[in-house]
């Protein structure tokens, strides 16, 4: 119980720090924010009006408290460009990014874990060095360039896909699956490589354990030892990096949505930066960061539930 | 015979050296003026006169790729230096002093890690205008957590060693011990982290520049070349393919290098 209390308070401190970092960075906006948002030709009265609307006439600490209090009430401020509450603008975008993140995570697990096991079995042979370099290649490819290559392959060379229009899930399930698949695969490629490398290492570490020797000595085949004993232990640490990876897909989505013209959070973020819609940018950054923290926190707790040894050590 | 586990190290070194030499040569020689526009020779495919072909303005892509190497190395070096310096301050004090300083620093690092991918850099650039200088600063700040974590764990490991205790007994100050005694022992993990930070910064720069938030013209950038190449992906596919491969090779070079350095270090230990 004390352990969970400690974890929760640390989670709370990190949350506060994240909100402070974001608030602080947006305070650094050089010059008068209202003037920057409106452009140089805005007249005095317009600027004054926007200053009041954004609460710029109040001290920073008061603005921070107002902002956070608003967030807790579901009020993320108002978008300047859309003239709508930020929460309303985000509501349309969130499902798109969420679907890409989920699909990318599924692809990572489905492709990464079997390949990781396969590569661990080649250990010691010269081919394992080359396989390891191929996984390094997967980490090194810029995801958005990989997206270009997929577009080239599927639309130009194979002529399978003719358009990259966005289709929503409610309109046409298979159409939506098609329009989400390539972007998700682009993001997943580096994560697949990471999972393969990580799983290979944990399997090899587990193989050195005493229980493996015992199992082998009592006559179990290599297969039975691997699938019955080693894998159970080797997969536990993989759960931790799955949290990091899910978070990373959200970051990757920022670029990929712009490659495939998907109407998600990532493309909205870039548009809002270009149109200087700072209230929207600030709330979106907070939103994404909080989701990442929640995912990692959940994974952390899950990890301890699955493996009670860690709770005792902590 | 080359030892098997050294192979990634050598391949990584080769890739990085090729790019580095290309960058050095570009300082005083490129086959064509990278900015010379030739409207009669737009989107020419690779040939002996234009090794990588020409872009939508008829500029020689090979010369522009050479120019872009400068930006890549500059950004990699400066960002890693910023990350190393600030990461050392945070990681060393957290690891050496421990207690609440450690706790607070680690929560701050956790908070920084809550910004996935290039989100932290995007936020900083959104506020401070895109451009070479702000891109470098943003990427430097983005690489702080990796350095801070690795330096912290070395400091935790070494502070309980006898040579550190001996120095404390002799009255050595905290800063003296950190820099004179612990830092030299932490060099190889730091090198591994620096190499990773290089590849991370180059990847992040290409992503930022692709989004139009990174390096701005006239500064050359591989990422922006990809942005410019995208509309011609069907009519001039080599443009996109070549530039992306150049980025991948350099990033792969640094990743293999860091992997190789780690292996050599582990085998020694």
Coordinates of C-alpha atoms in Angstrom, one line a residue:
Chain A
X1 CA 0.0 0.0 0.0
X2 CA 2.8 2.4 0.9
X3 CA 4.4 1.6 -2.4
X4 CA 1.3 2.6 -4.4
X5 CA 1.0 5.8 -2.3
X6 CA 4.6 6.7 -3.2
X7 CA 4.0 5.9 -6.9
X8 CA 0.9 8.0 -6.9
X9 CA 2.5 11.0 -5.3
X10 CA 5.5 10.8 -7.8
X11 CA 3.0 10.6 -10.6
X12 CA 1.3 13.8 -9.3
X13 CA 4.6 15.7 -9.0
X14 CA 5.5 14.8 -12.5
X15 CA 2.1 15.9 -13.8
X16 CA 2.6 19.3 -12.1
X17 CA 6.1 19.6 -13.5
X18 CA 4.8 18.9 -17.0
X19 CA 2.1 21.6 -16.8
X20 CA 4.7 24.0 -15.3
X21 CA 7.2 23.4 -18.2
X22 CA 4.5 23.9 -20.8
X23 CA 3.1 27.0 -19.1
X24 CA 6.7 28.4 -18.6
X25 CA 7.6 27.9 -22.3
X26 CA 4.6 29.7 -23.5
X27 CA 5.3 32.5 -21.1
X28 CA 8.6 33.0 -23.0
X29 CA 6.8 34.0 -26.1
X30 CA 8.9 37.0 -27.1
X31 CA 7.1 40.3 -27.5
X32 CA 3.4 40.9 -26.8
X33 CA 1.6 37.6 -27.5
X34 CA -1.6 39.4 -28.5
X35 CA 0.3 41.4 -31.0
X36 CA 2.1 38.3 -32.4
X37 CA -1.2 36.4 -32.7
X38 CA -3.0 39.2 -34.5
X39 CA -0.1 40.3 -36.7
X40 CA 1.6 43.7 -37.0
X41 CA -1.3 45.5 -38.7
X42 CA -3.8 44.9 -35.9
X43 CA -4.9 48.2 -34.3
X44 CA -4.5 49.1 -30.6
X45 CA -8.0 48.3 -29.6
X46 CA -8.0 44.8 -31.1
X47 CA -4.8 44.0 -29.2
X48 CA -6.2 45.3 -25.9
X49 CA -9.3 43.3 -26.4
X50 CA -7.4 40.0 -27.1
X51 CA -5.1 40.7 -24.2
X52 CA -8.1 40.8 -21.9
X53 CA -9.6 37.8 -23.5
X54 CA -6.4 35.8 -22.9
X55 CA -6.1 37.2 -19.4
X56 CA -2.7 38.6 -20.2
X57 CA -3.4 41.6 -17.9
X58 CA -3.3 39.2 -14.9
X59 CA -0.1 38.1 -13.2
X60 CA 1.5 34.8 -14.4
X61 CA 0.7 32.8 -11.3
X62 CA -2.9 33.7 -11.5
X63 CA -3.0 32.7 -15.2
X64 CA -1.4 29.4 -14.4
X65 CA -4.0 28.6 -11.7
X66 CA -6.8 29.7 -14.0
X67 CA -5.5 27.5 -16.8
X68 CA -5.2 24.4 -14.6
X69 CA -8.5 25.0 -12.9
X70 CA -10.0 25.2 -16.4
X71 CA -8.4 22.0 -17.5
X72 CA -9.9 20.2 -14.5
X73 CA -13.3 21.4 -15.5
X74 CA -12.8 20.3 -19.1
X75 CA -12.3 23.9 -20.3
X76 CA -9.1 24.0 -22.3
X77 CA -9.6 27.6 -23.5
X78 CA -10.8 28.8 -26.8
X79 CA -9.2 28.3 -30.2
X80 CA -8.4 31.7 -31.9
X81 CA -8.7 30.3 -35.4
X82 CA -11.8 28.2 -35.1
X83 CA -13.5 30.5 -32.6
X84 CA -14.6 27.3 -30.8
X85 CA -13.7 25.8 -27.4
X86 CA -10.4 23.8 -27.7
X87 CA -12.1 20.7 -26.3
X88 CA -14.6 20.8 -29.2
X89 CA -11.9 21.2 -31.8
X90 CA -9.9 18.3 -30.3
X91 CA -12.9 16.0 -30.1
X92 CA -13.0 15.5 -33.9
X93 CA -9.3 14.9 -34.0
X94 CA -8.7 12.5 -31.1
X95 CA -10.3 9.4 -32.7
X96 CA -8.0 9.6 -35.8
X97 CA -4.8 9.8 -33.8
X98 CA -6.0 7.2 -31.3
X99 CA -6.8 4.7 -34.1
X100 CA -3.4 5.2 -35.6
X101 CA -1.7 4.7 -32.3
X102 CA -3.6 1.6 -31.5
X103 CA -3.1 0.0 -34.9
X104 CA 0.6 0.8 -34.8
X105 CA 0.9 -0.8 -31.3
X106 CA -1.0 -3.9 -32.5
X107 CA 1.3 -4.1 -35.6
X108 CA 4.4 -3.7 -33.3
X109 CA 3.3 -6.6 -31.1
X110 CA 2.1 -8.9 -33.8
X111 CA 5.2 -8.5 -35.9
X112 CA 7.9 -7.7 -33.3
X113 CA 7.4 -10.5 -30.8
X114 CA 7.5 -13.5 -33.2
X115 CA 10.5 -12.0 -34.9
X116 CA 12.3 -11.3 -31.6
X117 CA 11.8 -14.9 -30.6
X118 CA 13.1 -16.1 -34.0
X119 CA 16.2 -13.9 -33.9
X120 CA 17.0 -15.0 -30.3
X121 CA 17.1 -18.6 -31.6
X122 CA 19.9 -17.7 -34.1
X123 CA 22.1 -16.4 -31.3
X124 CA 25.8 -17.4 -31.7
X125 CA 25.6 -17.9 -35.4
X126 CA 27.2 -15.3 -37.7
X127 CA 23.8 -14.5 -39.2
X128 CA 22.7 -13.0 -35.9
X129 CA 25.2 -10.1 -36.4
X130 CA 23.5 -9.3 -39.7
X131 CA 20.0 -9.7 -38.4
X132 CA 20.9 -7.3 -35.6
X133 CA 22.2 -4.8 -38.1
X134 CA 18.9 -5.1 -40.1
X135 CA 17.0 -4.2 -36.9
X136 CA 19.3 -1.2 -36.5
X137 CA 18.3 -0.2 -40.0
X138 CA 14.6 -0.3 -38.9
X139 CA 15.5 2.2 -36.1
X140 CA 17.4 4.5 -38.4
X141 CA 14.9 5.0 -41.1
X142 CA 13.0 8.3 -40.8
X143 CA 9.4 7.2 -40.4
X144 CA 8.0 9.8 -42.7
X145 CA 10.4 8.7 -45.5
X146 CA 9.3 5.1 -44.9
X147 CA 5.8 6.4 -45.5
X148 CA 6.9 7.9 -48.8
X149 CA 8.4 4.6 -49.8
X150 CA 5.2 2.7 -48.9
X151 CA 3.2 5.2 -51.0
X152 CA 5.6 4.6 -53.9
X153 CA 5.4 0.9 -53.5
X154 CA 1.7 0.5 -53.1
X155 CA 0.4 3.3 -55.5
X156 CA 3.1 3.6 -58.2
X157 CA 4.8 0.2 -58.4
X158 CA 2.0 -2.2 -57.4
X159 CA -0.9 0.1 -58.3
X160 CA -2.9 -1.3 -55.4
X161 CA -3.9 1.9 -53.7
X162 CA -5.1 4.7 -55.9
X163 CA -5.9 7.4 -53.4
X164 CA -4.9 8.3 -49.9
X165 CA -8.1 10.0 -48.9
X166 CA -9.1 9.7 -45.2
X167 CA -12.0 7.4 -44.5
X168 CA -13.6 7.4 -41.1
X169 CA -14.5 4.1 -39.3
X170 CA -18.2 4.8 -39.2
X171 CA -18.4 5.4 -43.0
X172 CA -16.7 2.3 -44.2
X173 CA -14.8 -0.1 -41.9
X174 CA -12.5 -1.7 -44.5
X175 CA -11.9 1.6 -46.2
X176 CA -10.9 3.1 -42.9
X177 CA -8.7 0.2 -42.1
X178 CA -7.0 0.7 -45.5
X179 CA -6.5 4.5 -44.9
X180 CA -5.1 3.9 -41.4
X181 CA -2.9 0.9 -42.3
X182 CA 0.1 2.5 -44.1
X183 CA 0.4 5.5 -41.7
X184 CA 0.4 3.0 -38.8
X185 CA 2.9 0.8 -40.4
X186 CA 5.2 3.8 -41.0
X187 CA 5.2 4.6 -37.3
X188 CA 5.4 1.0 -36.3
X189 CA 8.6 0.1 -38.3
X190 CA 11.1 1.6 -35.7
X191 CA 9.1 0.3 -32.8
X192 CA 9.0 -3.2 -34.3
X193 CA 12.8 -3.1 -34.5
X194 CA 13.1 -1.9 -30.9
X195 CA 10.8 -4.7 -29.7
X196 CA 12.8 -7.3 -31.6
X197 CA 16.1 -6.1 -30.2
X198 CA 14.8 -5.8 -26.7
X199 CA 13.0 -9.2 -26.6
X200 CA 16.1 -10.9 -28.1
X201 CA 18.2 -9.5 -25.2
X202 CA 15.8 -10.5 -22.5
X203 CA 15.5 -14.0 -23.9
X204 CA 19.2 -14.4 -24.0
X205 CA 19.5 -13.0 -20.4
X206 CA 16.9 -15.5 -19.2
X207 CA 18.6 -18.4 -20.8
X208 CA 21.6 -18.0 -18.5
X209 CA 19.3 -18.5 -15.4
X210 CA 19.5 -21.5 -13.2
X211 CA 15.9 -22.5 -13.8
X212 CA 16.7 -23.0 -17.5
X213 CA 19.5 -25.4 -16.6
X214 CA 17.2 -27.3 -14.3
X215 CA 14.5 -27.6 -17.0
X216 CA 17.1 -28.7 -19.6
X217 CA 18.5 -31.3 -17.2
X218 CA 15.1 -32.8 -16.5
X219 CA 15.0 -33.6 -20.2
X220 CA 12.8 -30.9 -21.7
X221 CA 13.5 -30.0 -25.3
X222 CA 14.9 -26.6 -26.2
X223 CA 11.5 -25.7 -27.6
X224 CA 9.7 -26.6 -24.4
X225 CA 12.1 -24.6 -22.3
X226 CA 11.8 -21.6 -24.6
X227 CA 8.0 -21.5 -24.8
X228 CA 7.2 -23.0 -21.4
X229 CA 9.7 -21.2 -19.2
X230 CA 11.9 -18.6 -20.8
X231 CA 9.3 -16.7 -22.7
X232 CA 7.1 -16.1 -19.7
X233 CA 9.9 -14.3 -17.9
X234 CA 11.3 -12.6 -21.0
X235 CA 8.0 -11.0 -22.0
X236 CA 7.5 -9.2 -18.6
X237 CA 10.2 -6.5 -19.2
X238 CA 8.8 -6.0 -22.8
X239 CA 5.6 -4.7 -21.2
X240 CA 7.6 -1.7 -19.8
X241 CA 8.9 -0.7 -23.2
X242 CA 5.4 -1.2 -24.7
X243 CA 4.4 1.8 -22.6
X244 CA 7.2 3.9 -24.0
X245 CA 6.4 2.7 -27.5
X246 CA 2.7 3.5 -27.3
X247 CA 3.8 7.0 -26.2
X248 CA 6.2 7.2 -29.0
X249 CA 3.5 6.4 -31.6
X250 CA 1.7 9.5 -30.5
X251 CA 4.9 11.5 -31.2
X252 CA 5.4 9.7 -34.6
X253 CA 1.8 10.5 -35.5
X254 CA 2.6 14.2 -35.5
X255 CA 4.7 13.8 -38.6
X256 CA 3.0 10.9 -40.3
X257 CA -0.5 12.6 -40.2
X258 CA 1.1 15.3 -42.3
X259 CA 2.5 12.8 -44.8
X260 CA -0.8 11.0 -45.4
X261 CA -3.0 14.1 -44.9
X262 CA -4.9 12.6 -41.9
X263 CA -7.1 14.9 -39.9
X264 CA -5.7 14.0 -36.5
X265 CA -4.0 15.8 -33.6
X266 CA -0.6 15.9 -35.4
X267 CA -1.8 17.8 -38.4
X268 CA -3.9 20.1 -36.3
X269 CA -0.8 20.8 -34.1
X270 CA 1.2 21.9 -37.1
X271 CA -1.6 23.9 -38.6
X272 CA -2.1 25.7 -35.3
X273 CA 1.5 26.5 -35.0
X274 CA 1.5 28.0 -38.5
X275 CA -1.6 30.0 -37.8
X276 CA -0.2 31.1 -34.4
X277 CA -3.2 29.7 -32.5
X278 CA -1.3 29.5 -29.2
X279 CA -4.1 28.6 -26.8
X280 CA -4.8 25.6 -29.0
X281 CA -1.1 24.6 -29.2
X282 CA -0.6 24.9 -25.5
X283 CA -3.6 22.8 -24.6
X284 CA -2.8 20.2 -27.2
X285 CA 0.8 19.8 -25.9
X286 CA -0.6 19.4 -22.4
X287 CA -3.1 16.9 -23.6
X288 CA -0.6 14.7 -25.4
X289 CA 1.9 14.8 -22.5
X290 CA -0.7 13.9 -19.9
X291 CA -1.8 10.9 -22.0
X292 CA 1.8 9.8 -22.2
X293 CA 2.2 10.1 -18.4
X294 CA -1.0 8.2 -17.8
X295 CA 0.0 5.4 -20.2
X296 CA 3.4 5.0 -18.5
X297 CA 2.0 5.2 -15.1
X298 CA -0.6 2.5 -15.9
X299 CA 2.1 0.3 -17.4
X300 CA 4.2 0.8 -14.3
X301 CA 1.4 -0.4 -12.0
X302 CA 0.5 -3.3 -14.4
X303 CA 4.1 -4.4 -14.4
X304 CA 4.1 -4.7 -10.6
X305 CA 0.8 -6.6 -10.6
X306 CA 2.2 -9.1 -13.0
X307 CA 5.6 -9.5 -11.3
X308 CA 5.2 -9.3 -7.5
X309 CA 9.0 -9.6 -7.0
X310 CA 9.4 -6.0 -8.0
X311 CA 7.0 -4.8 -5.4
X312 CA 9.0 -6.3 -2.6
X313 CA 12.2 -4.8 -3.9
X314 CA 10.7 -1.4 -4.3
Chain B
X1 CA 40.6 -11.8 -38.7
X2 CA 38.0 -9.2 -37.8
X3 CA 36.3 -10.1 -34.6
X4 CA 32.6 -10.8 -35.2
X5 CA 31.3 -8.5 -32.5
X6 CA 33.4 -5.6 -33.9
X7 CA 31.6 -5.7 -37.3
X8 CA 28.9 -3.2 -36.4
X9 CA 31.5 -0.8 -35.1
X10 CA 33.5 -0.9 -38.3
X11 CA 30.5 -0.6 -40.6
X12 CA 29.2 2.3 -38.4
X13 CA 32.6 4.0 -38.5
X14 CA 32.7 3.6 -42.3
X15 CA 29.3 5.2 -42.9
X16 CA 30.0 8.1 -40.6
X17 CA 33.5 8.7 -42.1
X18 CA 32.1 8.7 -45.6
X19 CA 29.5 11.3 -44.7
X20 CA 32.2 13.3 -42.7
X21 CA 34.6 13.3 -45.6
X22 CA 31.8 14.4 -48.0
X23 CA 31.0 17.2 -45.6
X24 CA 34.7 18.3 -45.4
X25 CA 35.0 18.3 -49.2
X26 CA 31.8 20.4 -49.5
X27 CA 33.5 23.1 -47.6
X28 CA 35.7 24.0 -50.6
X29 CA 34.3 21.9 -53.5
X30 CA 31.0 20.8 -54.8
X31 CA 30.5 19.5 -58.4
X32 CA 28.0 22.3 -59.1
X33 CA 26.9 25.4 -57.2
X34 CA 24.2 23.9 -54.9
X35 CA 22.0 26.9 -55.4
X36 CA 22.4 27.4 -59.2
X37 CA 19.0 27.1 -60.9
X38 CA 18.8 25.6 -64.4
X39 CA 15.2 25.7 -65.7
X40 CA 16.1 23.8 -68.8
X41 CA 17.3 20.8 -66.8
X42 CA 14.5 20.2 -64.2
X43 CA 14.1 16.9 -62.5
X44 CA 16.7 15.1 -64.6
X45 CA 17.2 11.5 -63.6
X46 CA 20.6 10.4 -62.2
X47 CA 23.4 10.3 -64.8
X48 CA 27.1 10.8 -65.0
X49 CA 26.8 14.6 -65.3
X50 CA 24.3 14.7 -62.3
X51 CA 25.1 11.8 -60.1
X52 CA 21.9 12.1 -58.0
X53 CA 19.9 13.9 -60.7
X54 CA 18.5 17.4 -60.4
X55 CA 15.6 18.9 -58.4
X56 CA 12.5 20.8 -59.4
X57 CA 14.6 24.0 -60.0
X58 CA 17.3 22.1 -62.0
X59 CA 19.7 22.2 -59.0
X60 CA 22.2 19.4 -58.7
X61 CA 21.0 17.1 -56.0
X62 CA 24.4 15.6 -55.2
X63 CA 25.9 19.0 -54.5
X64 CA 22.9 19.9 -52.3
X65 CA 23.3 16.6 -50.4
X66 CA 26.9 17.5 -49.8
X67 CA 25.9 20.9 -48.5
X68 CA 23.2 19.3 -46.3
X69 CA 25.9 17.1 -44.6
X70 CA 27.3 20.3 -43.1
X71 CA 23.9 21.1 -41.4
X72 CA 23.6 17.5 -40.2
X73 CA 27.0 17.4 -38.5
X74 CA 26.7 20.9 -37.1
X75 CA 23.3 20.1 -35.6
X76 CA 24.5 16.8 -34.3
X77 CA 27.6 18.2 -32.7
X78 CA 26.0 21.3 -31.1
X79 CA 22.9 19.5 -29.9
X80 CA 25.0 16.7 -28.3
X81 CA 27.2 19.3 -26.6
X82 CA 24.3 21.2 -25.2
X83 CA 22.7 17.9 -24.1
X84 CA 25.9 16.6 -22.6
X85 CA 26.7 19.8 -20.7
X86 CA 23.2 20.2 -19.1
X87 CA 22.7 16.5 -18.8
X88 CA 26.0 16.3 -16.9
X89 CA 24.9 19.0 -14.5
X90 CA 21.6 17.3 -13.8
X91 CA 22.8 13.7 -13.9
X92 CA 26.0 14.2 -11.9
X93 CA 24.4 16.1 -9.1
X94 CA 21.5 13.7 -8.9
X95 CA 23.7 10.7 -8.8
X96 CA 26.4 12.1 -6.5
X97 CA 24.2 13.8 -3.9
X98 CA 21.2 11.4 -4.0
X99 CA 18.3 12.0 -1.7
X100 CA 15.8 14.7 -2.5
X101 CA 18.0 16.3 -5.2
X102 CA 18.0 13.0 -7.0
X103 CA 14.3 12.6 -6.6
X104 CA 13.5 16.1 -7.8
X105 CA 15.9 15.8 -10.8
X106 CA 14.5 12.5 -11.8
X107 CA 10.9 13.8 -11.7
X108 CA 12.0 16.7 -13.9
X109 CA 13.5 14.2 -16.4
X110 CA 10.3 12.2 -16.3
X111 CA 8.4 15.3 -17.1
X112 CA 10.7 16.0 -20.1
X113 CA 10.2 12.4 -21.3
X114 CA 6.4 12.9 -21.2
X115 CA 6.8 14.8 -24.5
X116 CA 6.9 12.0 -27.0
X117 CA 9.2 12.1 -30.1
X118 CA 9.8 15.6 -31.3
X119 CA 6.9 17.2 -29.4
X120 CA 9.3 19.1 -27.0
X121 CA 11.3 20.5 -29.9
X122 CA 8.0 21.4 -31.7
X123 CA 6.8 23.3 -28.7
X124 CA 10.0 25.2 -28.2
X125 CA 10.2 26.1 -31.9
X126 CA 6.5 27.1 -32.0
X127 CA 7.3 29.7 -29.4
X128 CA 10.7 30.9 -30.7
X129 CA 10.4 30.8 -34.5
X130 CA 11.9 28.1 -36.7
X131 CA 15.5 28.4 -37.9
X132 CA 18.9 26.8 -37.5
X133 CA 19.7 28.3 -34.1
X134 CA 16.4 27.4 -32.4
X135 CA 16.4 24.0 -34.0
X136 CA 19.8 23.2 -32.5
X137 CA 18.8 24.5 -29.1
X138 CA 15.6 22.6 -29.1
X139 CA 17.3 19.4 -30.1
X140 CA 20.0 19.9 -27.5
X141 CA 17.3 20.3 -24.8
X142 CA 15.6 17.2 -26.1
X143 CA 18.7 15.1 -25.6
X144 CA 19.2 16.1 -22.0
X145 CA 17.3 13.2 -20.5
X146 CA 19.4 10.5 -22.2
X147 CA 22.7 12.0 -21.0
X148 CA 21.4 12.8 -17.5
X149 CA 20.2 9.3 -17.0
X150 CA 23.4 7.6 -18.2
X151 CA 25.6 10.0 -16.2
X152 CA 23.5 9.6 -13.1
X153 CA 23.8 5.8 -13.1
X154 CA 27.6 6.0 -13.6
X155 CA 27.8 8.4 -10.7
X156 CA 25.7 6.2 -8.4
X157 CA 27.9 3.2 -9.4
X158 CA 31.3 4.9 -8.8
X159 CA 30.6 7.0 -5.8
X160 CA 30.8 3.9 -3.5
X161 CA 34.2 2.8 -5.0
X162 CA 37.2 3.0 -2.8
X163 CA 39.1 5.6 -4.9
X164 CA 36.2 8.0 -4.4
X165 CA 36.0 7.4 -0.7
X166 CA 39.8 7.9 -0.5
X167 CA 39.4 11.3 -2.1
X168 CA 36.6 12.2 0.2
X169 CA 38.8 11.3 3.2
X170 CA 41.6 13.4 1.8
X171 CA 39.1 16.3 1.8
X172 CA 38.4 16.5 -1.9
X173 CA 35.4 18.7 -2.8
X174 CA 32.4 17.4 -4.6
X175 CA 33.2 19.2 -7.9
X176 CA 36.8 18.0 -7.7
X177 CA 35.7 14.4 -7.2
X178 CA 33.0 14.5 -9.9
X179 CA 35.3 15.9 -12.6
X180 CA 38.7 14.4 -11.6
X181 CA 37.7 10.9 -10.4
X182 CA 34.3 9.9 -11.6
X183 CA 34.0 11.5 -15.0
X184 CA 37.0 9.8 -16.6
X185 CA 35.4 6.4 -15.6
X186 CA 32.1 7.3 -17.2
X187 CA 33.6 8.3 -20.6
X188 CA 32.6 5.2 -22.5
X189 CA 28.9 5.2 -21.6
X190 CA 28.9 8.9 -22.4
X191 CA 30.4 8.2 -25.8
X192 CA 27.7 5.6 -26.4
X193 CA 25.0 8.2 -25.4
X194 CA 26.7 10.9 -27.6
X195 CA 26.6 8.7 -30.6
X196 CA 23.0 7.9 -30.0
X197 CA 22.3 11.6 -29.5
X198 CA 23.9 12.4 -32.9
X199 CA 21.6 9.9 -34.7
X200 CA 18.6 11.1 -32.8
X201 CA 19.2 14.8 -33.6
X202 CA 19.8 14.1 -37.3
X203 CA 16.5 12.1 -37.4
X204 CA 14.6 14.8 -35.4
X205 CA 16.0 17.6 -37.6
X206 CA 14.9 15.9 -40.8
X207 CA 11.4 15.5 -39.3
X208 CA 11.2 19.1 -38.1
X209 CA 12.5 20.5 -41.4
X210 CA 10.0 18.3 -43.3
X211 CA 7.2 19.9 -41.2
X212 CA 8.7 23.3 -42.1
X213 CA 9.6 24.0 -38.5
X214 CA 13.3 23.2 -38.7
X215 CA 16.1 24.7 -40.7
X216 CA 14.9 27.5 -43.1
X217 CA 16.2 28.5 -46.5
X218 CA 18.9 29.4 -47.5
X219 CA 20.5 27.0 -44.9
X220 CA 20.7 23.5 -46.6
X221 CA 18.8 20.6 -44.9
X222 CA 18.1 17.1 -45.9
X223 CA 14.7 17.1 -44.2
X224 CA 13.6 20.2 -46.2
X225 CA 14.8 18.5 -49.4
X226 CA 12.4 15.7 -48.7
X227 CA 9.6 18.2 -48.2
X228 CA 10.5 19.7 -51.6
X229 CA 10.7 16.3 -53.2
X230 CA 7.4 15.0 -52.0
X231 CA 5.2 16.6 -54.7
X232 CA 7.4 14.9 -57.3
X233 CA 7.3 11.5 -55.7
X234 CA 5.7 9.9 -58.8
X235 CA 7.5 11.9 -61.6
X236 CA 10.9 11.9 -60.0
X237 CA 11.0 9.1 -57.4
X238 CA 14.8 9.0 -57.2
X239 CA 14.8 12.5 -55.6
X240 CA 12.9 11.2 -52.6
X241 CA 14.6 7.8 -52.5
X242 CA 18.2 9.2 -52.6
X243 CA 17.8 11.9 -50.0
X244 CA 16.0 9.5 -47.6
X245 CA 18.7 6.9 -48.1
X246 CA 21.4 9.5 -47.3
X247 CA 19.7 10.4 -44.0
X248 CA 19.2 6.7 -43.2
X249 CA 22.8 5.8 -43.9
X250 CA 24.2 8.5 -41.6
X251 CA 21.7 7.7 -38.8
X252 CA 22.4 4.0 -39.2
X253 CA 26.2 4.8 -39.1
X254 CA 25.8 6.5 -35.7
X255 CA 23.5 3.8 -34.3
X256 CA 25.9 1.0 -35.3
X257 CA 28.8 3.1 -33.9
X258 CA 27.1 3.4 -30.5
X259 CA 26.1 -0.3 -30.6
X260 CA 29.7 -1.3 -31.4
X261 CA 31.2 1.0 -28.7
X262 CA 28.8 -0.5 -26.1
X263 CA 29.8 -4.0 -27.2
X264 CA 33.5 -3.3 -26.9
X265 CA 32.9 -1.7 -23.5
X266 CA 30.9 -4.7 -22.3
X267 CA 33.5 -7.2 -23.5
X268 CA 36.2 -5.3 -21.7
X269 CA 34.3 -5.1 -18.4

